[in-house]
Amino acid sequence: MKTDALNIAMFSIHSSPIGELGTRDTGGMSVYIRELAQELGKHGHRVDIYTRNNHNNPPAVMYLNDHVRLVHLDIGENGHLSKHTLYPVLEDFFKALEVFRNKDDRQYDIIHSHYWLSGRLGHWAQELWNRPHIVMFHTLGAIKNLTGVGLPEPEIRITNEKSLARSCNRILVPTEREKELLVDHYDAFPGKIGVVPCGVNLNLFQPVDRSVARRQLGFEQNESMILYVGRFDPVKGLDRLLEALTHLRDYRIRLVIVGGDGPETEDAQTLMRLSQKWGVQDIVTFEGRITQENLPPYYSAADVLVVPSHYESFGLVGLESLACGTPVVSTKVGVLDRLLQDGMNGSIVPNGCPKALALSIETFINGTSLKDSTSEVIRTSVEDYSWSNVATAIIDEYKAVCNQNLIPPAPNISGK
Ligand code: UDP
């Protein structure tokens, strides 16, 4: 262990970093925590990630690499709760965490919490351990509510996010846009917010020849393939993408949808009903959840990945697609707004309405969009986004926070 190695406590209570990606509550945040923690471990830092035992009987402690432990906290049957009902039992999780930590005799230099529910645990740890607390919200409840889609986020979330923005020592966000949103909607102090982008696993996500990828996956060579990858949350705007297909009837196309919790779930049923409503069910394939290791051929097989979201704090799937050399059509969300350049690697559809999405997708299936851009050129647009670079920037953030005089925590963030 390096002498300047940090001991880091990470909290990810509602979603495990090794959970099933693409399901309702498990997506980019889990990828972020797993990849970041492993990189921090490679840099010689010690990381303990605390998550809950969601009753799949995982071992109490798992090693993700030599320096990274995943600790499953158990609070009995009550641990088996959905994200929205975890709030009242957070104190029980904190007690379980303290029991583990005392037995383990582990002290930490820094607390890094993810999402508002874990932010609350982070706040208690900040007070009790007198250590700096860095929060990442990943998405903001108030901004989700502004989109007007899906069930409204509860007021308790927004109240807690506001309190945490005041009481923590530092807030990390992945884009300048998220920083502006925190300042404008949460009155967060701009000097307290650090911007560090998320990353992409450049070793895993690499271009594969399109026809080879299609043959491997059993997709037609002579159809244009439009790809969606992600959770089935209404905020993802998949309904708009299904409707967009109605404007592309002149083409031989297939929309391949990756992700979701299975065909029987309400979310999947709703999307299937919508594809029937628009008369596009014959050209839509629901692939279900695909593990990340098996995703690269999907990206490579596609003519274009579409991100039709109403809101993304970052948008990892966009980077994964670009790393595989496949262009991206996206609404004006997350990092994609800045990263996509017409004629080079994709296109932004400021108005995410189905017709506008279709017009943009069309240019990628009829070949008029990309000038001389090859998959290698497209990949270069994300080459700075390695997880190693992300970890280096995060370590700088940790060290700066550890070296500054700690801002005393706010006395009460009960959010009530
Ligand atoms: N993902 C996956 N399998 C799936 C669907 C999604 O591995 O079937 C992964 C995908 O590779 C990406 C993450 O889930 O890394 C989704 O992250 P993103 O930032 O795009 O969306 P979020 O889930 O954070 O809203």
Short mmCIF file of N, CA, C and O in Angstrom, two decimals, residues 148-205:
data_model
loop_
_atom_site.label_atom_id
_atom_site.label_comp_id
_atom_site.label_asym_id
_atom_site.label_seq_id
_atom_site.Cartn_x
_atom_site.Cartn_y
_atom_site.Cartn_z
N GLY A 148 -41.68 16.21 -16.43
CA GLY A 148 -43.12 15.91 -16.46
C GLY A 148 -43.45 14.49 -16.89
O GLY A 148 -44.61 14.19 -17.12
N VAL A 149 -42.45 13.61 -17.00
CA VAL A 149 -42.77 12.23 -17.37
C VAL A 149 -42.54 11.29 -16.18
O VAL A 149 -41.75 11.58 -15.30
N GLY A 150 -43.27 10.19 -16.17
CA GLY A 150 -43.15 9.22 -15.08
C GLY A 150 -43.78 9.75 -13.81
O GLY A 150 -44.34 10.84 -13.77
N LEU A 151 -43.68 8.95 -12.75
CA LEU A 151 -44.24 9.37 -11.47
C LEU A 151 -43.38 10.49 -10.90
O LEU A 151 -42.16 10.46 -11.03
N PRO A 152 -44.02 11.50 -10.28
CA PRO A 152 -43.19 12.59 -9.73
C PRO A 152 -42.28 12.08 -8.61
O PRO A 152 -42.65 11.19 -7.85
N GLU A 153 -41.10 12.63 -8.55
CA GLU A 153 -40.18 12.30 -7.45
C GLU A 153 -40.70 12.93 -6.17
O GLU A 153 -41.18 14.06 -6.19
N PRO A 154 -40.61 12.20 -5.04
CA PRO A 154 -41.20 12.72 -3.80
C PRO A 154 -40.48 13.97 -3.29
O PRO A 154 -39.27 14.12 -3.49
N GLU A 155 -41.23 14.82 -2.62
CA GLU A 155 -40.67 16.05 -2.07
C GLU A 155 -39.52 15.76 -1.11
O GLU A 155 -38.54 16.50 -1.05
N ILE A 156 -39.63 14.63 -0.39
CA ILE A 156 -38.59 14.28 0.59
C ILE A 156 -37.22 14.13 -0.11
O ILE A 156 -36.19 14.47 0.45
N ARG A 157 -37.24 13.66 -1.35
CA ARG A 157 -35.98 13.54 -2.10
C ARG A 157 -35.38 14.92 -2.36
O ARG A 157 -34.19 15.15 -2.11
N ILE A 158 -36.23 15.82 -2.82
CA ILE A 158 -35.72 17.15 -3.20
C ILE A 158 -35.26 17.91 -1.96
O ILE A 158 -34.20 18.55 -1.95
N THR A 159 -36.02 17.79 -0.87
CA THR A 159 -35.63 18.45 0.39
C THR A 159 -34.28 17.93 0.85
O THR A 159 -33.41 18.69 1.29
N ASN A 160 -34.11 16.60 0.78
CA ASN A 160 -32.83 16.02 1.21
C ASN A 160 -31.69 16.42 0.30
O ASN A 160 -30.58 16.69 0.77
N GLU A 161 -31.95 16.48 -1.01
CA GLU A 161 -30.89 16.89 -1.93
C GLU A 161 -30.45 18.32 -1.61
O GLU A 161 -29.25 18.62 -1.60
N LYS A 162 -31.43 19.17 -1.33
CA LYS A 162 -31.09 20.57 -1.00
C LYS A 162 -30.25 20.63 0.27
O LYS A 162 -29.25 21.35 0.35
N SER A 163 -30.66 19.88 1.30
CA SER A 163 -29.93 19.91 2.58
C SER A 163 -28.53 19.36 2.40
O SER A 163 -27.56 19.90 2.95
N LEU A 164 -28.44 18.27 1.63
CA LEU A 164 -27.11 17.66 1.42
C LEU A 164 -26.20 18.60 0.66
O LEU A 164 -25.00 18.68 0.95
N ALA A 165 -26.76 19.32 -0.31
CA ALA A 165 -25.95 20.27 -1.08
C ALA A 165 -25.33 21.31 -0.13
O ALA A 165 -24.22 21.79 -0.36
N ARG A 166 -26.05 21.63 0.95
CA ARG A 166 -25.52 22.59 1.93
C ARG A 166 -24.51 21.94 2.88
O ARG A 166 -23.47 22.49 3.19
N SER A 167 -24.84 20.74 3.35
CA SER A 167 -24.06 20.18 4.47
C SER A 167 -22.80 19.42 4.04
O SER A 167 -21.88 19.29 4.83
N CYS A 168 -22.75 18.93 2.81
CA CYS A 168 -21.58 18.13 2.42
C CYS A 168 -20.38 19.06 2.19
O CYS A 168 -20.52 20.28 2.14
N ASN A 169 -19.21 18.45 2.03
CA ASN A 169 -18.02 19.25 1.78
C ASN A 169 -17.77 19.52 0.31
O ASN A 169 -17.10 20.49 -0.06
N ARG A 170 -18.29 18.63 -0.53
CA ARG A 170 -18.07 18.81 -1.98
C ARG A 170 -19.15 18.02 -2.72
O ARG A 170 -19.57 16.95 -2.27
N ILE A 171 -19.55 18.58 -3.85
CA ILE A 171 -20.50 17.87 -4.72
C ILE A 171 -19.77 17.61 -6.03
O ILE A 171 -19.15 18.52 -6.59
N LEU A 172 -19.84 16.38 -6.49
CA LEU A 172 -19.24 16.08 -7.81
C LEU A 172 -20.35 15.84 -8.82
O LEU A 172 -21.34 15.16 -8.53
N VAL A 173 -20.18 16.44 -9.99
CA VAL A 173 -21.15 16.27 -11.08
C VAL A 173 -20.37 15.90 -12.35
O VAL A 173 -19.19 16.24 -12.47
N PRO A 174 -21.03 15.24 -13.30
CA PRO A 174 -20.28 14.80 -14.49
C PRO A 174 -20.26 15.80 -15.64
O PRO A 174 -19.52 15.60 -16.61
N THR A 175 -21.08 16.85 -15.58
CA THR A 175 -21.08 17.84 -16.68
C THR A 175 -21.28 19.25 -16.10
O THR A 175 -21.84 19.42 -15.01
N GLU A 176 -20.86 20.25 -16.87
CA GLU A 176 -21.08 21.65 -16.49
C GLU A 176 -22.58 21.94 -16.37
O GLU A 176 -23.02 22.73 -15.55
N ARG A 177 -23.36 21.27 -17.21
CA ARG A 177 -24.81 21.48 -17.21
C ARG A 177 -25.41 21.08 -15.85
O ARG A 177 -26.26 21.78 -15.29
N GLU A 178 -24.95 19.94 -15.30
CA GLU A 178 -25.46 19.50 -13.99
C GLU A 178 -25.07 20.50 -12.91
O GLU A 178 -25.82 20.75 -11.97
N LYS A 179 -23.89 21.09 -13.06
CA LYS A 179 -23.46 22.12 -12.11
C LYS A 179 -24.42 23.31 -12.16
O LYS A 179 -24.89 23.78 -11.11
N GLU A 180 -24.72 23.75 -13.38
CA GLU A 180 -25.66 24.89 -13.52
C GLU A 180 -27.02 24.56 -12.90
O GLU A 180 -27.63 25.39 -12.22
N LEU A 181 -27.47 23.32 -13.11
CA LEU A 181 -28.78 22.94 -12.58
C LEU A 181 -28.77 22.96 -11.05
O LEU A 181 -29.74 23.39 -10.42
N LEU A 182 -27.65 22.51 -10.47
CA LEU A 182 -27.55 22.51 -9.00
C LEU A 182 -27.55 23.93 -8.45
O LEU A 182 -28.14 24.22 -7.40
N VAL A 183 -26.89 24.81 -9.16
CA VAL A 183 -26.82 26.21 -8.72
C VAL A 183 -28.21 26.86 -8.87
O VAL A 183 -28.73 27.49 -7.95
N ASP A 184 -28.83 26.64 -10.03
CA ASP A 184 -30.09 27.32 -10.32
C ASP A 184 -31.27 26.77 -9.52
O ASP A 184 -32.14 27.51 -9.10
N HIS A 185 -31.32 25.44 -9.36
CA HIS A 185 -32.51 24.84 -8.75
C HIS A 185 -32.31 24.43 -7.29
O HIS A 185 -33.26 24.10 -6.61
N TYR A 186 -31.06 24.39 -6.83
CA TYR A 186 -30.80 23.93 -5.46
C TYR A 186 -30.03 24.96 -4.65
O TYR A 186 -29.62 24.69 -3.53
N ASP A 187 -29.79 26.11 -5.24
CA ASP A 187 -29.02 27.15 -4.57
C ASP A 187 -27.66 26.67 -4.10
O ASP A 187 -27.15 27.15 -3.07
N ALA A 188 -27.10 25.70 -4.80
CA ALA A 188 -25.78 25.18 -4.38
C ALA A 188 -24.71 26.22 -4.66
O ALA A 188 -24.80 26.98 -5.62
N PHE A 189 -23.69 26.24 -3.79
CA PHE A 189 -22.59 27.19 -3.94
C PHE A 189 -21.66 26.70 -5.06
O PHE A 189 -21.10 25.60 -4.96
N PRO A 190 -21.49 27.51 -6.14
CA PRO A 190 -20.72 27.01 -7.29
C PRO A 190 -19.31 26.54 -6.94
O PRO A 190 -18.82 25.55 -7.49
N GLY A 191 -18.66 27.23 -5.97
CA GLY A 191 -17.28 26.87 -5.62
C GLY A 191 -17.17 25.51 -4.96
O GLY A 191 -16.08 24.96 -4.79
N LYS A 192 -18.30 24.96 -4.55
CA LYS A 192 -18.29 23.67 -3.88
C LYS A 192 -18.46 22.50 -4.85
O LYS A 192 -18.41 21.34 -4.47
N ILE A 193 -18.70 22.84 -6.12
CA ILE A 193 -19.06 21.78 -7.08
C ILE A 193 -17.89 21.49 -8.02
O ILE A 193 -17.37 22.39 -8.68
N GLY A 194 -17.47 20.24 -8.04
CA GLY A 194 -16.41 19.81 -8.97
C GLY A 194 -17.02 19.07 -10.15
O GLY A 194 -17.95 18.30 -9.97
N VAL A 195 -16.48 19.34 -11.34
CA VAL A 195 -17.00 18.65 -12.54
C VAL A 195 -15.97 17.62 -13.00
O VAL A 195 -14.86 17.98 -13.39
N VAL A 196 -16.33 16.35 -12.87
CA VAL A 196 -15.47 15.27 -13.37
C VAL A 196 -16.34 14.33 -14.19
O VAL A 196 -17.30 13.77 -13.67
N PRO A 197 -16.05 14.19 -15.48
CA PRO A 197 -16.92 13.33 -16.30
C PRO A 197 -16.85 11.88 -15.89
O PRO A 197 -15.93 11.47 -15.17
N CYS A 198 -17.82 11.10 -16.30
CA CYS A 198 -17.76 9.65 -16.13
C CYS A 198 -16.89 9.08 -17.25
O CYS A 198 -16.40 9.82 -18.10
N GLY A 199 -16.73 7.78 -17.26
CA GLY A 199 -15.81 7.18 -18.22
C GLY A 199 -16.43 6.06 -19.03
O GLY A 199 -17.63 5.81 -18.97
N VAL A 200 -15.58 5.41 -19.79
CA VAL A 200 -16.02 4.25 -20.57
C VAL A 200 -14.87 3.25 -20.56
O VAL A 200 -13.70 3.64 -20.59
N ASN A 201 -15.21 2.00 -20.48
CA ASN A 201 -14.20 0.94 -20.48
C ASN A 201 -13.72 0.71 -21.92
O ASN A 201 -14.35 0.01 -22.70
N LEU A 202 -12.59 1.36 -22.23
CA LEU A 202 -12.11 1.36 -23.62
C LEU A 202 -11.53 0.00 -24.04
O LEU A 202 -11.40 -0.26 -25.23
N ASN A 203 -11.21 -0.84 -23.06
CA ASN A 203 -10.75 -2.19 -23.43
C ASN A 203 -11.91 -3.08 -23.82
O ASN A 203 -11.84 -3.85 -24.76
N LEU A 204 -13.00 -2.94 -23.05
CA LEU A 204 -14.17 -3.78 -23.35
C LEU A 204 -14.89 -3.29 -24.61
O LEU A 204 -15.24 -4.10 -25.48
N PHE A 205 -15.13 -1.98 -24.68
CA PHE A 205 -15.92 -1.44 -25.80
C PHE A 205 -14.99 -1.04 -26.94
O PHE A 205 -14.36 0.01 -26.91
#
